mmCIF file of N, CA, C and O in Angstrom:
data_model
loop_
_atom_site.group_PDB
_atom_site.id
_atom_site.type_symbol
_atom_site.label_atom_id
_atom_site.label_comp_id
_atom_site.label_asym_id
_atom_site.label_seq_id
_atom_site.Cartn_x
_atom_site.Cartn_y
_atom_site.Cartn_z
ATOM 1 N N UNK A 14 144.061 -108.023 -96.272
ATOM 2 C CA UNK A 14 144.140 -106.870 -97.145
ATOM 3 C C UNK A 14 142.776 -106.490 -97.716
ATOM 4 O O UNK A 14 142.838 -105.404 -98.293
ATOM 5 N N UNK A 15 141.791 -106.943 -97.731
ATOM 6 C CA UNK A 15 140.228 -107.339 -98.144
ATOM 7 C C UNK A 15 139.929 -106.299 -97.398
ATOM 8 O O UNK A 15 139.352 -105.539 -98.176
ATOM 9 N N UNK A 16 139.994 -105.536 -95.803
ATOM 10 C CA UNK A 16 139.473 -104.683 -95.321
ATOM 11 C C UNK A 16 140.594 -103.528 -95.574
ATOM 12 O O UNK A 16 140.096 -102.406 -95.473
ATOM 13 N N UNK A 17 141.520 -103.526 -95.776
ATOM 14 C CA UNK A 17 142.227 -102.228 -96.166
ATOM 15 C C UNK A 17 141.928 -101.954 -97.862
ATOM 16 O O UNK A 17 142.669 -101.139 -98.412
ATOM 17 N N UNK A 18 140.835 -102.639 -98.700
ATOM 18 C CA UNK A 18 141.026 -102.536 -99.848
ATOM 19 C C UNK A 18 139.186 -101.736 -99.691
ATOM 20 O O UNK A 18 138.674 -100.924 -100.462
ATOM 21 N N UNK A 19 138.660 -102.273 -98.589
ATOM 22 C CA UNK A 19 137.417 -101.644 -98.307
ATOM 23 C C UNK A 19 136.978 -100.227 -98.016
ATOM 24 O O UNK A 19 135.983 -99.591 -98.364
ATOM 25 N N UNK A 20 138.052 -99.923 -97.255
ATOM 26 C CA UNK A 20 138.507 -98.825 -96.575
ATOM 27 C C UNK A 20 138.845 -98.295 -96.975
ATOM 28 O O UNK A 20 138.531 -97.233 -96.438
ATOM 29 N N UNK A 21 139.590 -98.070 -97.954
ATOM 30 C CA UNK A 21 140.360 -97.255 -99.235
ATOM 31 C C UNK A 21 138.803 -96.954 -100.328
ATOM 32 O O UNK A 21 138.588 -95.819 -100.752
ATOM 33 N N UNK A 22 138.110 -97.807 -100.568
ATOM 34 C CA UNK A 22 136.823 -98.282 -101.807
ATOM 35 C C UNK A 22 135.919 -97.086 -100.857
ATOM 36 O O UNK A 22 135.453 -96.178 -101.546
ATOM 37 N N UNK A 23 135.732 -97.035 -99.875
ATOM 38 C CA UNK A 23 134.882 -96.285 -98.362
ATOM 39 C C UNK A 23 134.956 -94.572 -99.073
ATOM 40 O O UNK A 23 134.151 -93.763 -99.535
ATOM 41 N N UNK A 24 136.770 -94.663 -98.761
ATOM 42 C CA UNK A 24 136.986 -93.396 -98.573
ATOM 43 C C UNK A 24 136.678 -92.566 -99.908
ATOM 44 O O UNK A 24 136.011 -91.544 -100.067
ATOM 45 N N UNK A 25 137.448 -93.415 -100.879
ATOM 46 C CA UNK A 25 137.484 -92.776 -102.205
ATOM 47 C C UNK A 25 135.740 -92.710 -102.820
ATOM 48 O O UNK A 25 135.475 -91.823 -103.631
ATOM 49 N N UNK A 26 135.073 -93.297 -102.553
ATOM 50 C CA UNK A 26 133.301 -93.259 -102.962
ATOM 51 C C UNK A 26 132.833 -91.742 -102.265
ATOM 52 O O UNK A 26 132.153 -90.933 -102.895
ATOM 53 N N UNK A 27 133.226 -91.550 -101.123
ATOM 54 C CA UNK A 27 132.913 -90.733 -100.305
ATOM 55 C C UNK A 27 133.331 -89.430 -100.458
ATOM 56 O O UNK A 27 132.605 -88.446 -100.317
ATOM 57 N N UNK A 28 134.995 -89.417 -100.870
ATOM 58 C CA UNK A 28 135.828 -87.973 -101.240
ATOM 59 C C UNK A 28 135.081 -87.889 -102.906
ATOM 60 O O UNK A 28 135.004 -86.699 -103.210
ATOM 61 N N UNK A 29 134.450 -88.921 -104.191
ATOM 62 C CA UNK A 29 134.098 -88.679 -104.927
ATOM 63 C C UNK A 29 132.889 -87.923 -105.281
ATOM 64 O O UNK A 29 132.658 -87.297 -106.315
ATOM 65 N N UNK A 30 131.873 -88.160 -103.830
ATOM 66 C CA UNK A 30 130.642 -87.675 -104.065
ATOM 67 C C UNK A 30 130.699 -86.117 -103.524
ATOM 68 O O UNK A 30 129.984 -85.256 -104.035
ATOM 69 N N UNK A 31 131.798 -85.771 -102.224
ATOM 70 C CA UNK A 31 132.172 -84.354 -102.214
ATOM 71 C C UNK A 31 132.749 -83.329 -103.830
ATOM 72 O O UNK A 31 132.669 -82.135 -104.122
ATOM 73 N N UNK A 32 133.400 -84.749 -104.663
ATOM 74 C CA UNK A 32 133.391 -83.354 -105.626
ATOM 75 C C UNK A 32 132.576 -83.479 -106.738
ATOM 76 O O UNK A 32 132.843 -83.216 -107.911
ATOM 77 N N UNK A 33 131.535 -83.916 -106.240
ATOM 78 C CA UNK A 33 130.182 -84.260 -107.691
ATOM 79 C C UNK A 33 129.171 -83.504 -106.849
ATOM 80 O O UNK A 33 129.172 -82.277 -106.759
ATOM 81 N N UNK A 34 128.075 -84.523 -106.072
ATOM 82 C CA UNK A 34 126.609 -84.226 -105.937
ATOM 83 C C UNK A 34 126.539 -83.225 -104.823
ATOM 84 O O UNK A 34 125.749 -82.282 -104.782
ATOM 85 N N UNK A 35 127.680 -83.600 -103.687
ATOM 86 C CA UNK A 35 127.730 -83.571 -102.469
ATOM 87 C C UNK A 35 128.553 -81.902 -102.369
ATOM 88 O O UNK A 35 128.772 -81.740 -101.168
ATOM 89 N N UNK A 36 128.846 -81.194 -102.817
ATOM 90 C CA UNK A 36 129.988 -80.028 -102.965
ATOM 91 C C UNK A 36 129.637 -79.055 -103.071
ATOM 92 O O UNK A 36 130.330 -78.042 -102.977
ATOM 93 N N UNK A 37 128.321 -79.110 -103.325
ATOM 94 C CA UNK A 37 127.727 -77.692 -102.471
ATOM 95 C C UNK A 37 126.880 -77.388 -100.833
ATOM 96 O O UNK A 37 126.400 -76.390 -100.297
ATOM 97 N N UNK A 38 127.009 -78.653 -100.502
ATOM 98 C CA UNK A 38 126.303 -79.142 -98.977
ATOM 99 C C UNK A 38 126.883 -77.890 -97.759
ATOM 100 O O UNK A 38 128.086 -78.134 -97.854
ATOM 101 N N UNK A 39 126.850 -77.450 -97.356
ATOM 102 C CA UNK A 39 127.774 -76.617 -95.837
ATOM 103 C C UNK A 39 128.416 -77.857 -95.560
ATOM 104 O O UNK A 39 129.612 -77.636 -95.369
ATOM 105 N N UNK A 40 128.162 -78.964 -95.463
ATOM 106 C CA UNK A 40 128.778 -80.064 -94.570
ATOM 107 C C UNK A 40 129.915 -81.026 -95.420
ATOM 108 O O UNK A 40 130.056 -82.241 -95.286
ATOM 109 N N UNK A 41 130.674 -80.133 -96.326
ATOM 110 C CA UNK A 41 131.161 -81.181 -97.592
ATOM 111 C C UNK A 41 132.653 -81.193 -96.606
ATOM 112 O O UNK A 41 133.138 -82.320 -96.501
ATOM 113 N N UNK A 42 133.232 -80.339 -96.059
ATOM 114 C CA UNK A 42 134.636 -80.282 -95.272
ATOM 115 C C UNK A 42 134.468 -81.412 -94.212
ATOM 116 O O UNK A 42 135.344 -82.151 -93.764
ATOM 117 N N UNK A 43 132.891 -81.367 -93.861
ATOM 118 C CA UNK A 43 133.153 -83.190 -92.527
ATOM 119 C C UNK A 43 133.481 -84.069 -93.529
ATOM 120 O O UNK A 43 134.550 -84.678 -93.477
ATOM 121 N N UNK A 44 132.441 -84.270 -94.746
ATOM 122 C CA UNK A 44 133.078 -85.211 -95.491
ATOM 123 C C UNK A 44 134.344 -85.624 -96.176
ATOM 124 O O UNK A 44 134.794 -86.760 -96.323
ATOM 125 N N UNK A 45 134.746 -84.664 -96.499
ATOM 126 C CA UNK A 45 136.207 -84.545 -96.670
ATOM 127 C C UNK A 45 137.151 -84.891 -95.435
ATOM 128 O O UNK A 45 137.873 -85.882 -95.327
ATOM 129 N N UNK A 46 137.015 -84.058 -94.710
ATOM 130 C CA UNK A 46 137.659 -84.781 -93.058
ATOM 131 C C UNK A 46 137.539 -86.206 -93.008
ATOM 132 O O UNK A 46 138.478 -86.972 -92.792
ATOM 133 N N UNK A 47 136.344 -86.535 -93.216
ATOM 134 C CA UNK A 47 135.765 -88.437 -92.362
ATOM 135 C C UNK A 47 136.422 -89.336 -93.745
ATOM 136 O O UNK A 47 136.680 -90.532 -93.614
ATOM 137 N N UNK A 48 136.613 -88.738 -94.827
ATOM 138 C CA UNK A 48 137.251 -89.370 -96.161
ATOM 139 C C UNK A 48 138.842 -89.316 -95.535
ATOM 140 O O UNK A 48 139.446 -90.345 -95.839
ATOM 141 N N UNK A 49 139.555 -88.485 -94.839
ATOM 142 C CA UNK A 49 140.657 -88.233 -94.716
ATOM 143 C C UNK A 49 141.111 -89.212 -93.754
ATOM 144 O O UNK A 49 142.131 -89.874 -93.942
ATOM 145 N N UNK A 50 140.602 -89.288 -93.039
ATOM 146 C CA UNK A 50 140.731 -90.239 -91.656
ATOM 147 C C UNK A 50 140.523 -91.808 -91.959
ATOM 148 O O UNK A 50 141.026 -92.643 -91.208
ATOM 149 N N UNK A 51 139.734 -92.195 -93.134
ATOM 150 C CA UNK A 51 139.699 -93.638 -93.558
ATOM 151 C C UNK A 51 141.020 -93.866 -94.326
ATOM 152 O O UNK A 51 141.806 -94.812 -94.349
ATOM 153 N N UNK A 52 140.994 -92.888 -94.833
ATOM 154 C CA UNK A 52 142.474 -93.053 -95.932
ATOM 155 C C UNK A 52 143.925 -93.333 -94.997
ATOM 156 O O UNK A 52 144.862 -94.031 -95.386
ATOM 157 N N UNK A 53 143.851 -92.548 -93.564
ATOM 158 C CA UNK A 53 144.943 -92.554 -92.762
ATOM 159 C C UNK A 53 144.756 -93.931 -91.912
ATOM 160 O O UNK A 53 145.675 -94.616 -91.461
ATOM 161 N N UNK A 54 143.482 -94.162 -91.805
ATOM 162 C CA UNK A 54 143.267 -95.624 -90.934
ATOM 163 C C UNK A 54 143.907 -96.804 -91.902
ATOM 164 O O UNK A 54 144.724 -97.689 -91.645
ATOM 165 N N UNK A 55 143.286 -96.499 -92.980
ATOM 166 C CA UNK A 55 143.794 -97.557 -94.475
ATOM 167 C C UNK A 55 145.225 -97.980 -94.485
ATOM 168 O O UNK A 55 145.709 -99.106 -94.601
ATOM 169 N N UNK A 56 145.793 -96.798 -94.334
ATOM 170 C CA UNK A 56 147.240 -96.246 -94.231
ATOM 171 C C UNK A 56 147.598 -97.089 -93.097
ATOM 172 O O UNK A 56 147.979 -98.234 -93.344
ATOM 173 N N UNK A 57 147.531 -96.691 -91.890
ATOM 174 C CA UNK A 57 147.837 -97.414 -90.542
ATOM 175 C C UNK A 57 147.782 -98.744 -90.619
ATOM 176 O O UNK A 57 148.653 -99.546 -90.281
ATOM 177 N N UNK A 58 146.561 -98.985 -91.150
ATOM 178 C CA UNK A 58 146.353 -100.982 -90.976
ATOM 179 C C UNK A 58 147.053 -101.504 -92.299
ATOM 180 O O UNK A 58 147.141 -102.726 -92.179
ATOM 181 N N UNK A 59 147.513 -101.152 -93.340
ATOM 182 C CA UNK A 59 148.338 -101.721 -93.812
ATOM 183 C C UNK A 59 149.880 -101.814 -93.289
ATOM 184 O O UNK A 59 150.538 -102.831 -93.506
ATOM 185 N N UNK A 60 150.271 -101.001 -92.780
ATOM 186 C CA UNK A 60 151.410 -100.487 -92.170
ATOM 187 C C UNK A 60 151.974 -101.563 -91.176
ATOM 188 O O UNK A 60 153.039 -102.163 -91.028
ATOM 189 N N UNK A 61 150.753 -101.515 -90.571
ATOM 190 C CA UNK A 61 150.558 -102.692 -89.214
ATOM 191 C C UNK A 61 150.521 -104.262 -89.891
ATOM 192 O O UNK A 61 150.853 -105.197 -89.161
ATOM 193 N N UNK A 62 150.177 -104.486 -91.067
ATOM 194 C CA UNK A 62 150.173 -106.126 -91.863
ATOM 195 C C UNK A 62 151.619 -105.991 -92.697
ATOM 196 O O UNK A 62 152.222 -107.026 -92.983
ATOM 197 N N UNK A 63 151.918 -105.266 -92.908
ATOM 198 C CA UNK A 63 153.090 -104.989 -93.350
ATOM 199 C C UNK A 63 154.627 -105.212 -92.372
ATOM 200 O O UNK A 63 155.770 -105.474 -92.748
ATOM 201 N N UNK A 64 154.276 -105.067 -91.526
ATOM 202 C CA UNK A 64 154.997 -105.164 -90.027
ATOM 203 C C UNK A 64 154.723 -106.322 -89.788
ATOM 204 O O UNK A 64 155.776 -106.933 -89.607
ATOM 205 N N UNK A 65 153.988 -106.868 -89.703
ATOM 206 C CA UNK A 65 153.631 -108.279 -88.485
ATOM 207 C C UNK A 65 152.638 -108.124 -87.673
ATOM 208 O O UNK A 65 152.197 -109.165 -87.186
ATOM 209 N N UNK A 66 151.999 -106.854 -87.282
ATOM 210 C CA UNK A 66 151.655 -106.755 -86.113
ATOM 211 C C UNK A 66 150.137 -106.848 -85.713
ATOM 212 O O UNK A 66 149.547 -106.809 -84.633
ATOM 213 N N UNK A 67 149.678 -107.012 -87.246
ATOM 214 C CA UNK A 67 147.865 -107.338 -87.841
ATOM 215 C C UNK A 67 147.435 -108.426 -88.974
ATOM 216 O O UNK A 67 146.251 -108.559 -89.284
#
């Protein structure tokens, strides 16, 4: 759970700096995207330890 707690720590640092420093960049929607996709990986691999299957 140490890397799904990382991964979650990843995403949320990352979706935080899109709505502070980072939120006027052109490039704040990749960040938001690449924040979205850790959160769903986060999601998945707990899912999967939760199951048995990781």
């Amino acid at each position: 759970m140490v890397l799904v707690a990382f991964i979650v720590f990843s995403a949320s640092g990352i979706l935080a700096l899109t709505f502070g420093p980072l939120k006027a960049t052109p490039q704040v929607g990749i960040f938001r995207l690449l924040a979205g996709v850790q959160f769903l990986a986060a999601l998945a691999l707990a899912g999967a330890r939760v199951m048995g299957y990781a």
